[in-house]
Amino acid sequence: MPGIVGLMSHQPQVDFSEELEQMLACLRHYDWYRNESVSVPEIGLAAGRVTLGHRPNAAQPVASRDGTWQGFVEGELYNVSELAQELAGQVHPVPTDGSQVLVEGFAQKGAKFLEQVNGLYIACLWHRQSRRLVLITDRFGMKPLYYTHSPGCFLFGSSIRALRVDPALDGTLSARGVAQFFIFGHFFNEDTFFQEIRVVPAASCLVYDACNDRVTIERYWHLQPAERTLADQAALETLCERFARAVLRRVGDGARLGLSLSGGLDARTILGVASRYQVPLITVCLGMDGSLDHASARRMARIAGCPHHSHILDTHFLGQYGEHLRDMVRLTDGHYLCQCIVMPTLPLYRRLGIEALLRGHAGELLHMDKAYNYSLDAEAFWLASEEALTNWLLRRLRAYIYEPRLELFRQWSAAEIEAEARDSLRQALAPTQAWPSAAQRIAHVFLTQRLRRETALSLVEFQSLVEVRLPYLDNDFIAAVFATPPELKRGDRIQAFILQRFRPEFLEIVNANTGTVLGAGRLRRTLARIKLKVLAKLGVKGYQPYERLGLWLRRELRPLVEGMLLGERCLDRGIFEPDAVRRVVHDHMENKRNHTYLLLALLIFEQAQRELWGREAVPSC
């Protein structure tokens, strides 16, 4: 997939050309990708990037005007003209390409310049004279960038597979990373499955000083509590105005645009704003035949006048599920708890000619009572102590994968796994201690942990074929979101307000997540939820769920599950207790327990071991 890779030696006069080619090959999932690379043996550096190549931009590496800094930038900047104006009095000619602006801005102003950048990107820059390498992540860290540092050598890459060119890297497992994946379903902080591999934090400049063989990390931005909380009406007006600007920032560059449209709120609101400004879009909806998502998405697309494509998720894709699982793990390094249901849809975007895909991720911040396992309830507004907040999050985040009494691992007891997970959560909560309420702290963790460590990996799948743009993750809009009273961010009031302003017809289309229209009263919502659940169980057309993974694992995918998890290759690897794995598989297949997500986690982890290391055993910690 598109990304950057590179390596640098403590010693100068080292040629890494061969290793760089191997690293770039790990990102080339399609032959039509475009490579750009450079080797600078005199300073012991080699770096490169892989791009989709369907949009014209400046050739890379890009150099600053004075030649002191060079670098690769992968991704998009949405406020290039504003940033260029900032540089207009200091450099001529004024750069116009995003990569040129970023490199020049950093050369002129350092990390301070990055505070102003509104975009979804990663970059690697180097300074020849001082032999410093700088890795940069965007404000919200939505493009994963991994690194490892062994004595005398530093490697980085958008894929963990690319780091395997380092012979010193043996893939020793991290108890903390394993605990996070199997308890929370996503990673926290900067951890991965492996002790020696970390993720560059969001809004950061990681500096490798090759002369001293030292790594330091500087954060150029932190999410802070708002100086004042807006009143409800002022908050609604501000959010509406800033969201419209956020959408327009992402649609005005002439790219052929698509929108992942469902029957929920988030993409609906994007379409409402975009259609008001007559932005040409192609909408695409994924779901089972007869789902509310398809019905609602079709109606919205028809009102907006958009070409629309429905992708039916049926049992046909299960015949290639093993291939989808393998491809998903190759894209995400097995660090994403993915059901693989989007994998068969990916070629559709390229066939439709879509270059940039709008998605509604982070819209949950406007309706935090529907934010997956982070969903706020009445109790969340009364949590008064650190321990109460930690326990509240642990109960919800761990609910659907790992059981405390299940001794699943050979190397660590269930108690050790639990302790690692709790410590990870406490570490994630630490930066939020100055925030005024538990509800705001939960939203902070949702943004800085779940979106950055889980949603970002879901984007990697789409980014293998298109650029992905997220209007909700806009600098100015997020500032307004966290200045909005938490109580206002329950239900659909905010997005109903935006839609009333831009596309009121969408208010009368059923929200597929609730089974009723926006603004419905509590009784109507309750009755709709009951109706949705009952009719889905009865298999009534029009009320089918998004997917039925638990049933599929028990039925069509049973040979895959048993072949991967009950085979010698998995059970003799030395990671899991064989009897525990057998019991999990047996209980799910016999319908004694619902182990859907635990089985999925086991399948992904096992496939990752095969893809990343191709070996029968993993080093113990």
Coordinates of C-alpha atoms in Angstrom, one line a residue:
M1 CA 0.0 0.0 0.0
P2 CA 1.1 3.6 -0.3
G3 CA 3.6 4.7 2.3
I4 CA 7.2 5.5 3.2
V5 CA 10.1 3.3 4.2
G6 CA 13.8 3.8 5.0
L7 CA 16.8 3.0 7.1
M8 CA 19.8 4.9 8.4
S9 CA 23.1 3.7 10.0
H10 CA 25.0 5.2 12.9
Q11 CA 28.1 4.8 10.6
P12 CA 28.4 6.9 7.5
Q13 CA 29.5 5.4 4.1
V14 CA 26.9 2.6 4.2
D15 CA 25.0 1.7 1.1
F16 CA 21.5 0.4 1.9
S17 CA 20.2 0.3 -1.8
E18 CA 19.5 -3.4 -1.7
E19 CA 17.7 -3.3 1.6
L20 CA 15.6 -0.3 0.5
E21 CA 14.4 -2.2 -2.6
Q22 CA 13.3 -5.1 -0.4
M23 CA 11.4 -2.7 1.9
L24 CA 9.7 -0.9 -1.0
A25 CA 8.6 -4.3 -2.4
C26 CA 6.7 -5.0 0.9
L27 CA 4.5 -2.0 0.1
R28 CA 3.8 -2.9 -3.6
H29 CA 0.5 -4.7 -3.4
Y30 CA -0.2 -3.8 -7.1
D31 CA 2.1 -3.5 -10.0
W32 CA 0.7 -0.2 -11.0
Y33 CA 2.0 1.6 -7.9
R34 CA 4.7 4.1 -8.4
N35 CA 8.1 4.0 -6.5
E36 CA 10.3 7.0 -5.7
S37 CA 13.5 6.4 -3.7
V38 CA 16.9 7.8 -2.9
S39 CA 20.1 6.3 -1.5
V40 CA 22.7 8.6 0.2
P41 CA 25.5 6.3 1.2
E42 CA 27.8 9.1 2.5
I43 CA 25.4 9.7 5.4
G44 CA 24.2 6.1 5.7
L45 CA 20.7 6.7 4.6
A46 CA 18.2 5.2 2.1
A47 CA 14.5 6.1 1.9
G48 CA 11.6 6.0 -0.5
R49 CA 7.9 6.0 -0.9
V50 CA 5.2 4.1 -2.8
T51 CA 2.2 6.0 -4.2
L52 CA -1.0 5.3 -6.0
G53 CA 0.3 7.4 -8.9
H54 CA -3.1 8.5 -10.2
R55 CA -2.8 12.1 -9.2
P56 CA -0.1 14.5 -10.5
N57 CA 2.1 15.9 -7.8
A58 CA 5.7 17.0 -7.4
A59 CA 8.5 14.5 -7.9
Q60 CA 10.1 13.4 -4.7
P61 CA 12.3 13.6 -2.7
V62 CA 11.5 17.3 -2.3
A63 CA 14.2 19.7 -1.2
S64 CA 13.9 23.0 0.7
R65 CA 14.9 26.1 -1.2
D66 CA 18.3 26.2 0.6
G67 CA 18.9 22.5 0.1
T68 CA 19.4 21.8 3.8
W69 CA 16.4 19.5 4.1
Q70 CA 15.1 16.8 1.8
G71 CA 12.2 14.4 2.2
F72 CA 9.3 12.3 1.2
V73 CA 5.7 13.1 2.0
E74 CA 2.9 10.6 1.6
G75 CA -0.7 11.7 2.0
E76 CA -2.6 15.0 1.5
L77 CA -2.5 18.5 3.0
Y78 CA -5.9 20.3 2.8
N79 CA -4.8 23.9 3.5
V80 CA -1.9 24.2 1.1
S81 CA -2.8 27.7 -0.2
E82 CA -3.0 29.0 3.4
L83 CA 0.3 27.4 4.3
A84 CA 1.9 28.8 1.1
Q85 CA 0.8 32.3 2.0
E86 CA 2.5 31.8 5.3
L87 CA 5.7 31.2 3.4
A88 CA 5.2 33.8 0.7
G89 CA 7.4 36.5 2.3
Q90 CA 10.3 34.1 3.0
V91 CA 10.8 32.0 -0.2
H92 CA 10.4 32.6 -3.9
P93 CA 8.9 31.1 -5.9
V94 CA 6.2 30.2 -3.4
P95 CA 5.7 26.4 -3.4
T96 CA 2.3 25.1 -4.5
D97 CA 2.5 21.4 -4.0
G98 CA 1.7 20.0 -0.5
S99 CA 5.0 18.1 -0.2
Q100 CA 7.0 21.2 -1.2
V101 CA 5.1 23.3 1.3
L102 CA 5.6 20.9 4.1
V103 CA 9.4 20.5 3.6
E104 CA 9.9 24.2 3.1
G105 CA 7.8 25.1 6.1
F106 CA 9.6 22.7 8.3
A107 CA 13.0 24.0 7.0
Q108 CA 11.9 27.6 7.8
K109 CA 10.0 27.2 11.1
G110 CA 10.7 23.7 12.4
A111 CA 8.0 21.7 14.3
K112 CA 6.1 25.0 15.0
F113 CA 5.0 25.1 11.3
L114 CA 3.3 21.7 11.7
E115 CA 0.8 23.0 14.1
Q116 CA -0.9 24.8 11.2
V117 CA -1.1 21.8 8.8
N118 CA -4.5 20.4 8.2
G119 CA -4.1 17.0 6.5
L120 CA -3.7 13.3 6.6
Y121 CA -0.1 12.5 5.9
I122 CA 3.3 11.1 7.1
A123 CA 6.7 12.3 6.1
C124 CA 10.4 11.5 6.5
L125 CA 12.9 14.4 6.2
W126 CA 16.7 14.4 6.6
H127 CA 19.4 17.0 7.1
R128 CA 22.7 16.0 5.5
Q129 CA 25.0 18.1 7.5
S130 CA 23.9 17.0 10.9
R131 CA 22.9 13.5 9.8
R132 CA 19.4 13.8 11.4
L133 CA 16.4 11.9 10.2
V134 CA 12.9 13.2 11.1
L135 CA 9.7 11.3 10.9
I136 CA 6.5 13.4 11.0
T137 CA 2.9 12.2 11.6
D138 CA -0.3 14.3 11.1
R139 CA -2.2 15.8 14.0
F140 CA -4.4 12.8 14.6
G141 CA -1.9 10.0 13.6
M142 CA -4.1 8.5 10.9
K143 CA -1.4 7.0 8.8
P144 CA 0.5 4.3 10.9
L145 CA 4.2 4.6 10.8
Y146 CA 6.3 1.9 12.5
Y147 CA 10.0 2.0 13.6
T148 CA 12.6 -0.1 15.3
H149 CA 16.0 0.9 16.6
S150 CA 18.8 -1.6 17.2
P151 CA 22.3 -0.5 18.1
G152 CA 23.8 1.3 15.1
C153 CA 20.7 1.1 12.9
F154 CA 17.3 2.8 12.7
L155 CA 14.5 1.5 10.4
F156 CA 11.0 2.9 9.7
G157 CA 8.1 2.0 7.4
S158 CA 4.4 2.1 6.8
S159 CA 4.4 -1.7 7.1
I160 CA 5.9 -3.9 9.8
R161 CA 6.8 -6.4 7.0
A162 CA 9.2 -3.8 5.6
L163 CA 11.2 -3.7 8.8
R164 CA 12.1 -7.4 8.6
V165 CA 15.1 -6.5 6.4
D166 CA 16.9 -5.9 9.8
P167 CA 18.4 -9.3 10.7
A168 CA 18.5 -8.3 14.4
L169 CA 14.7 -8.1 14.5
D170 CA 13.3 -11.4 15.8
G171 CA 9.7 -10.6 16.5
T172 CA 9.7 -11.2 20.2
L173 CA 6.2 -10.8 21.4
S174 CA 5.1 -8.0 23.7
A175 CA 2.7 -9.1 26.6
R176 CA 1.3 -5.6 26.6
G177 CA 0.5 -5.5 22.9
V178 CA -1.0 -9.0 22.9
A179 CA -3.1 -8.0 25.9
Q180 CA -4.4 -4.9 24.2
F181 CA -5.4 -6.8 21.0
F182 CA -7.1 -9.7 22.8
I183 CA -8.9 -7.6 25.4
F184 CA -9.7 -4.3 23.7
G185 CA -9.7 -5.4 20.1
H186 CA -7.3 -2.6 19.2
F187 CA -3.9 -1.3 20.3
F188 CA -3.2 1.6 22.7
N189 CA -0.5 4.1 23.0
E190 CA 2.5 3.2 20.8
D191 CA 2.5 -0.6 21.3
T192 CA 2.4 -3.3 18.7
F193 CA 2.5 -7.1 19.0
F194 CA 6.3 -6.9 19.1
Q195 CA 8.7 -5.6 21.8
E196 CA 11.1 -4.1 19.3
I197 CA 8.6 -2.3 17.1
R198 CA 6.7 0.9 18.0
V199 CA 4.3 3.3 16.3
V200 CA 5.3 6.9 15.9
P201 CA 2.9 8.9 18.0
A202 CA 0.4 11.3 16.5
A203 CA 1.4 15.0 16.1
S204 CA 5.0 14.1 16.5
C205 CA 8.5 14.6 15.2
L206 CA 10.6 11.5 15.8
V207 CA 14.3 12.4 15.4
Y208 CA 17.0 9.9 14.8
D209 CA 20.4 11.5 15.4
A210 CA 22.7 9.1 13.5
C211 CA 25.9 10.7 14.9
N212 CA 24.8 9.8 18.4
D213 CA 22.7 6.8 17.5
R214 CA 19.8 8.2 19.5
V215 CA 16.0 8.5 19.1
T216 CA 14.0 11.3 20.6
I217 CA 10.3 12.2 20.1
E218 CA 8.8 15.7 20.3
R219 CA 5.0 16.3 20.2
Y220 CA 4.1 19.5 18.3
W221 CA 0.5 19.4 19.3
H222 CA -1.7 18.1 22.2
L223 CA -5.4 17.9 22.5
Q224 CA -6.3 20.4 25.3
P225 CA -9.5 21.3 27.1
A226 CA -11.3 24.2 25.5
E227 CA -10.8 27.6 27.3
R228 CA -14.5 27.9 27.4
T229 CA -17.5 25.7 26.7
L230 CA -19.9 27.0 24.1
A231 CA -23.6 27.3 24.9
D232 CA -25.8 24.8 23.0
Q233 CA -27.0 27.1 20.2
A234 CA -23.6 28.7 19.7
A235 CA -22.1 25.2 19.7
L236 CA -24.5 24.0 17.0
E237 CA -23.9 27.1 14.8
T238 CA -20.1 26.7 15.2
L239 CA -20.1 23.0 14.4
C240 CA -22.4 23.5 11.4
E241 CA -20.2 26.2 9.9
R242 CA -16.9 24.4 10.6
F243 CA -18.2 21.1 9.3
A244 CA -19.2 22.7 6.0
R245 CA -15.7 24.2 5.7
A246 CA -14.1 20.8 6.6
V247 CA -16.1 19.1 3.8
L248 CA -15.2 21.8 1.3
R249 CA -11.5 21.6 2.2
R250 CA -11.6 18.0 1.0
V251 CA -13.5 18.2 -2.2
G252 CA -12.2 21.2 -4.2
D253 CA -9.0 19.9 -5.9
G254 CA -10.6 18.2 -9.0
A255 CA -10.2 14.6 -7.8
R256 CA -12.8 12.1 -8.8
L257 CA -14.7 11.7 -5.5
G258 CA -16.5 8.9 -3.9
L259 CA -18.4 8.5 -0.6
S260 CA -18.9 5.4 1.4
L261 CA -22.6 5.8 2.2
S262 CA -24.6 3.8 4.7
G263 CA -27.9 4.3 6.4
G264 CA -26.3 5.9 9.5
L265 CA -25.7 9.5 10.4
D266 CA -22.1 10.3 9.6
A267 CA -21.7 9.8 5.8
R268 CA -25.3 11.1 5.5
T269 CA -24.2 14.4 6.9
I270 CA -21.2 14.6 4.6
L271 CA -23.5 14.0 1.6
G272 CA -25.9 16.6 2.9
V273 CA -23.3 19.3 2.9
A274 CA -21.5 18.2 -0.3
S275 CA -24.8 18.0 -2.3
R276 CA -25.8 21.5 -1.2
Y277 CA -22.6 22.8 -2.8
Q278 CA -23.2 20.5 -5.9
V279 CA -20.0 18.5 -5.3
P280 CA -20.0 15.6 -7.8
L281 CA -19.9 12.4 -5.9
I282 CA -20.2 8.6 -6.6
T283 CA -21.8 6.9 -3.6
V284 CA -21.2 3.3 -2.6
C285 CA -23.0 1.3 0.0
L286 CA -22.0 -2.1 1.4
G287 CA -24.4 -4.5 3.2
M288 CA -26.4 -7.7 3.1
D289 CA -29.3 -8.0 0.7
G290 CA -32.3 -6.4 2.3
S291 CA -30.5 -4.3 4.8
L292 CA -31.8 -0.9 5.9
D293 CA -28.4 0.5 4.9
H294 CA -29.0 -0.2 1.2
A295 CA -32.6 1.2 1.3
S296 CA -31.7 4.4 3.1
A297 CA -28.5 5.0 1.1
R298 CA -30.4 4.6 -2.2
R299 CA -32.9 7.2 -1.2
M300 CA -30.3 9.7 -0.1
A301 CA -28.3 9.3 -3.3
R302 CA -31.4 9.7 -5.4
I303 CA -32.3 12.9 -3.6
A304 CA -28.7 14.2 -3.9
G305 CA -28.6 13.3 -7.6
C306 CA -25.5 11.0 -7.2
P307 CA -24.6 7.9 -9.2
H308 CA -25.0 5.1 -6.6
H309 CA -23.7 1.6 -6.4
S310 CA -24.9 -1.0 -3.9
H311 CA -22.5 -3.8 -3.1
I312 CA -24.4 -6.9 -1.8
L313 CA -22.5 -8.8 0.9
D314 CA -23.7 -12.4 0.4
T315 CA -22.3 -15.8 1.1
H316 CA -20.4 -15.8 -2.2
F317 CA -17.6 -13.8 -0.7
L318 CA -17.2 -16.5 2.0
G319 CA -15.7 -18.9 -0.6
Q320 CA -12.7 -16.5 -0.8
Y321 CA -12.6 -15.6 2.8
G322 CA -9.2 -17.2 3.4
E323 CA -7.8 -15.0 0.6
H324 CA -9.5 -11.9 2.0
L325 CA -8.1 -12.6 5.4
R326 CA -4.6 -13.0 4.0
D327 CA -4.8 -9.8 2.0
M328 CA -6.2 -7.9 4.9
V329 CA -3.4 -9.1 7.2
R330 CA -0.8 -8.1 4.6
L331 CA -2.2 -4.6 4.4
T332 CA -2.5 -4.2 8.2
D333 CA 0.2 -6.5 9.5
G334 CA -2.5 -8.3 11.5
H335 CA -2.9 -5.3 13.8
Y336 CA -6.6 -4.7 12.9
L337 CA -9.5 -6.8 14.2
C338 CA -11.2 -6.8 10.8
Q339 CA -14.2 -8.9 9.6
C340 CA -12.8 -8.7 6.1
I341 CA -16.2 -7.6 4.7
V342 CA -14.8 -4.6 2.9
M343 CA -12.1 -6.5 1.2
P344 CA -14.2 -7.7 -1.8
T345 CA -15.5 -4.2 -2.3
L346 CA -12.0 -2.6 -2.7
P347 CA -11.7 -3.2 -6.5
L348 CA -15.0 -1.5 -7.0
Y349 CA -13.6 1.9 -6.2
R350 CA -10.9 1.6 -8.8
R351 CA -13.4 0.3 -11.4
L352 CA -15.6 3.3 -10.7
G353 CA -12.6 5.6 -11.3
I354 CA -12.7 7.0 -7.7
E355 CA -9.5 8.7 -6.7
A356 CA -10.4 10.1 -3.3
L357 CA -13.0 8.5 -1.0
L358 CA -14.8 10.4 1.7
R359 CA -15.7 8.5 4.8
G360 CA -17.5 9.3 8.0
H361 CA -15.0 8.1 10.6
A362 CA -14.9 10.2 13.8
G363 CA -18.5 11.3 13.3
E364 CA -19.2 9.3 16.5
L365 CA -17.7 12.2 18.4
L366 CA -21.0 14.0 17.7
H367 CA -23.2 11.2 19.1
M368 CA -21.1 9.7 21.8
D369 CA -23.9 7.4 23.0
K370 CA -23.3 5.5 19.7
A371 CA -19.5 5.3 19.8
Y372 CA -19.1 1.5 19.9
N373 CA -17.7 0.3 23.2
Y374 CA -16.9 3.9 24.2
S375 CA -20.6 4.8 24.1
L376 CA -21.6 7.2 26.9
D377 CA -24.4 6.2 29.3
A378 CA -26.0 8.0 32.2
E379 CA -23.3 6.5 34.6
A380 CA -20.5 8.1 32.5
F381 CA -21.6 11.6 33.5
W382 CA -21.3 10.8 37.2
L383 CA -17.9 9.1 37.3
A384 CA -16.1 10.9 40.0
S385 CA -12.8 9.1 40.5
E386 CA -9.9 7.8 38.4
E387 CA -10.6 4.2 39.5
A388 CA -14.3 4.5 38.6
L389 CA -13.5 5.8 35.2
T390 CA -10.9 3.1 34.6
N391 CA -13.3 0.4 35.7
W392 CA -16.1 1.9 33.5
L393 CA -13.9 1.7 30.5
L394 CA -12.5 -1.7 31.2
R395 CA -16.0 -3.2 31.6
R396 CA -17.0 -1.8 28.2
L397 CA -13.9 -2.2 26.2
R398 CA -13.2 -5.8 27.1
A399 CA -16.7 -7.0 26.8
Y400 CA -16.6 -9.0 23.6
I401 CA -13.3 -10.9 23.2
Y402 CA -11.3 -12.2 26.1
E403 CA -12.6 -13.9 29.3
P404 CA -10.6 -13.4 32.5
R405 CA -10.8 -17.1 33.4
L406 CA -9.6 -18.3 30.1
E407 CA -6.0 -19.3 30.3
L408 CA -5.3 -18.8 26.7
F409 CA -1.6 -18.1 26.6
R410 CA 1.4 -20.2 27.6
Q411 CA 3.8 -17.3 28.3
W412 CA 1.4 -15.2 30.4
S413 CA -1.3 -16.0 32.9
A414 CA -4.8 -14.5 32.5
A415 CA -4.0 -12.3 35.5
E416 CA -0.9 -10.9 33.8
I417 CA -2.8 -10.2 30.6
E418 CA -5.5 -8.4 32.6
A419 CA -2.8 -6.3 34.4
E420 CA -1.1 -5.3 31.2
A421 CA -4.4 -4.2 29.7
R422 CA -5.3 -2.1 32.8
D423 CA -1.9 -0.5 32.8
S424 CA -2.3 0.3 29.1
L425 CA -5.6 2.0 29.8
R426 CA -4.2 4.0 32.7
Q427 CA -1.4 5.2 30.5
A428 CA -3.9 6.3 27.8
L429 CA -6.0 8.2 30.4
A430 CA -3.0 10.0 31.9
P431 CA -2.9 12.9 29.4
T432 CA -6.6 13.6 30.2
Q433 CA -6.4 14.2 33.9
A434 CA -6.8 18.0 33.5
W435 CA -10.0 17.6 31.6
P436 CA -13.1 18.7 33.5
S437 CA -15.4 15.7 33.1
A438 CA -15.3 11.9 32.6
A439 CA -17.4 12.2 29.5
Q440 CA -14.8 14.5 27.9
R441 CA -12.0 12.2 28.9
I442 CA -13.8 9.2 27.3
A443 CA -14.2 11.2 24.1
H444 CA -10.5 12.1 24.3
V445 CA -9.5 8.5 24.6
F446 CA -11.8 7.6 21.7
L447 CA -10.1 10.1 19.5
T448 CA -6.5 9.5 20.5
Q449 CA -6.7 5.7 20.9
R450 CA -9.5 4.0 19.1
L451 CA -9.5 6.2 16.0
R452 CA -5.7 6.4 15.8
R453 CA -5.0 2.7 16.5
E454 CA -8.1 1.0 15.1
T455 CA -9.8 3.3 12.5
A456 CA -6.4 4.3 11.0
L457 CA -5.8 0.7 10.2
S458 CA -9.2 0.3 8.6
L459 CA -8.2 3.2 6.3
V460 CA -5.1 1.3 5.2
E461 CA -7.4 -1.1 3.4
F462 CA -9.0 1.6 1.4
Q463 CA -5.8 3.5 0.9
S464 CA -4.4 0.6 -1.0
L465 CA -6.6 1.9 -3.9
V466 CA -7.8 5.4 -3.2
E467 CA -6.9 8.4 -1.1
V468 CA -9.2 8.6 2.0
R469 CA -10.5 11.9 3.3
L470 CA -12.1 12.4 6.7
P471 CA -14.1 15.6 7.1
Y472 CA -14.8 15.0 10.8
L473 CA -11.1 14.8 11.5
D474 CA -10.4 18.5 10.6
N475 CA -8.3 20.7 12.9
D476 CA -10.9 23.5 13.3
F477 CA -13.9 21.1 13.5
I478 CA -12.3 19.0 16.3
A479 CA -11.5 22.1 18.3
A480 CA -15.2 23.0 18.1
V481 CA -16.3 19.4 19.0
F482 CA -14.3 19.5 22.2
A483 CA -15.7 23.0 23.1
T484 CA -19.2 21.6 22.8
P485 CA -21.0 20.5 26.0
P486 CA -20.8 16.7 26.4
E487 CA -24.5 16.5 27.0
L488 CA -25.2 17.9 23.6
K489 CA -23.2 15.0 22.0
R490 CA -25.9 12.4 22.9
G491 CA -28.4 11.4 20.3
D492 CA -28.6 12.9 16.9
R493 CA -29.2 16.6 17.7
I494 CA -26.0 18.0 16.2
Q495 CA -26.2 16.2 12.9
A496 CA -29.9 16.8 12.7
F497 CA -29.1 20.5 13.0
I498 CA -26.5 20.4 10.2
L499 CA -28.9 18.4 8.0
Q500 CA -31.8 20.8 8.7
R501 CA -29.5 23.6 7.4
F502 CA -28.1 21.8 4.3
R503 CA -30.4 18.9 3.3
P504 CA -33.6 18.7 5.4
E505 CA -35.0 15.9 3.2
F506 CA -32.5 13.5 4.8
L507 CA -34.1 13.9 8.2
E508 CA -37.1 11.8 7.0
I509 CA -35.0 8.8 5.9
V510 CA -34.6 6.0 8.5
N511 CA -31.4 5.8 10.4
A512 CA -30.3 2.2 9.9
N513 CA -28.7 2.1 13.3
T514 CA -31.9 3.0 15.2
G515 CA -34.6 1.9 12.8
T516 CA -36.4 5.3 13.0
V517 CA -36.0 8.8 11.6
L518 CA -33.8 11.5 13.1
G519 CA -35.3 13.5 16.0
A520 CA -37.7 10.7 17.0
G521 CA -38.8 10.6 20.7
R522 CA -37.6 8.1 23.3
L523 CA -40.7 5.8 23.0
R524 CA -40.5 5.8 19.2
R525 CA -36.7 5.0 19.3
T526 CA -37.3 2.2 21.9
L527 CA -40.1 0.6 19.8
A528 CA -38.0 0.9 16.6
R529 CA -35.0 -0.8 18.3
I530 CA -37.2 -3.7 19.5
K531 CA -38.8 -4.0 16.0
L532 CA -35.3 -4.0 14.4
K533 CA -34.1 -6.8 16.7
V534 CA -37.1 -9.0 16.3
L535 CA -37.5 -8.7 12.6
A536 CA -33.8 -9.3 12.0
K537 CA -34.0 -12.5 14.0
L538 CA -37.0 -13.6 12.0
G539 CA -35.0 -12.9 8.8
V540 CA -37.5 -10.4 7.4
K541 CA -36.2 -8.7 4.3
G542 CA -35.4 -5.1 4.9
Y543 CA -34.2 -5.8 8.5
Q544 CA -31.1 -7.9 7.9
P545 CA -28.0 -7.0 9.9
Y546 CA -24.8 -5.6 8.4
E547 CA -23.2 -9.0 8.6
R548 CA -23.6 -12.3 10.4
L549 CA -20.0 -13.3 11.2
G550 CA -20.8 -15.5 14.2
L551 CA -23.1 -17.7 12.1
W552 CA -20.6 -17.7 9.2
L553 CA -17.8 -18.9 11.4
R554 CA -20.0 -21.7 12.7
R555 CA -21.2 -22.7 9.3
E556 CA -19.5 -21.7 6.0
L557 CA -16.1 -20.8 7.6
R558 CA -15.9 -23.7 9.9
P559 CA -13.3 -25.6 7.8
L560 CA -11.1 -22.4 7.7
V561 CA -11.4 -21.9 11.5
E562 CA -10.6 -25.5 12.3
G563 CA -7.9 -25.8 9.7
M564 CA -6.0 -22.7 11.0
L565 CA -6.6 -22.9 14.7
L566 CA -6.6 -26.6 15.4
G567 CA -3.7 -27.5 13.2
E568 CA -0.2 -28.3 14.5
R569 CA 1.2 -25.1 12.9
C570 CA -0.9 -23.0 15.3
L571 CA -1.1 -25.2 18.4
D572 CA 2.6 -26.1 18.4
R573 CA 3.8 -22.6 18.0
G574 CA 4.2 -22.1 21.7
I575 CA 1.9 -19.1 22.1
F576 CA -1.4 -20.6 23.0
E577 CA -2.6 -23.3 25.4
P578 CA -3.8 -25.9 22.9
D579 CA -6.7 -27.1 25.1
A580 CA -7.9 -23.5 25.6
V581 CA -8.0 -23.0 21.8
R582 CA -9.8 -26.3 21.2
R583 CA -12.4 -25.4 23.9
V584 CA -13.0 -21.9 22.3
V585 CA -13.5 -23.5 18.9
H586 CA -15.7 -26.3 20.2
D587 CA -18.0 -24.1 22.3
H588 CA -18.6 -21.7 19.4
M589 CA -19.2 -24.4 16.9
E590 CA -21.7 -26.2 19.2
N591 CA -23.4 -22.9 19.9
K592 CA -22.6 -23.1 23.6
R593 CA -20.8 -19.7 23.7
N594 CA -20.5 -16.8 21.4
H595 CA -16.8 -16.5 20.7
T596 CA -17.1 -14.6 17.4
Y597 CA -14.6 -11.9 18.1
L598 CA -12.2 -14.1 20.0
L599 CA -12.1 -16.5 17.0
L600 CA -11.6 -13.6 14.7
A601 CA -8.7 -12.3 16.8
L602 CA -7.1 -15.8 16.8
L603 CA -7.4 -16.2 13.1
I604 CA -5.9 -12.8 12.4
F605 CA -3.1 -13.3 14.9
E606 CA -2.2 -16.7 13.5
Q607 CA -2.3 -15.4 9.9
A608 CA 0.0 -12.5 10.9
Q609 CA 2.6 -14.9 12.4
R610 CA 2.6 -16.8 9.0
E611 CA 2.8 -13.6 6.9
L612 CA 5.3 -11.7 9.0
W613 CA 7.6 -14.4 10.1
G614 CA 6.7 -17.6 8.3
R615 CA 8.0 -19.7 11.1
E616 CA 6.7 -22.4 13.4
A617 CA 7.6 -20.8 16.8
V618 CA 7.9 -17.3 18.1
P619 CA 10.6 -16.2 20.6
S620 CA 9.5 -15.8 24.1
C621 CA 9.8 -12.6 26.0

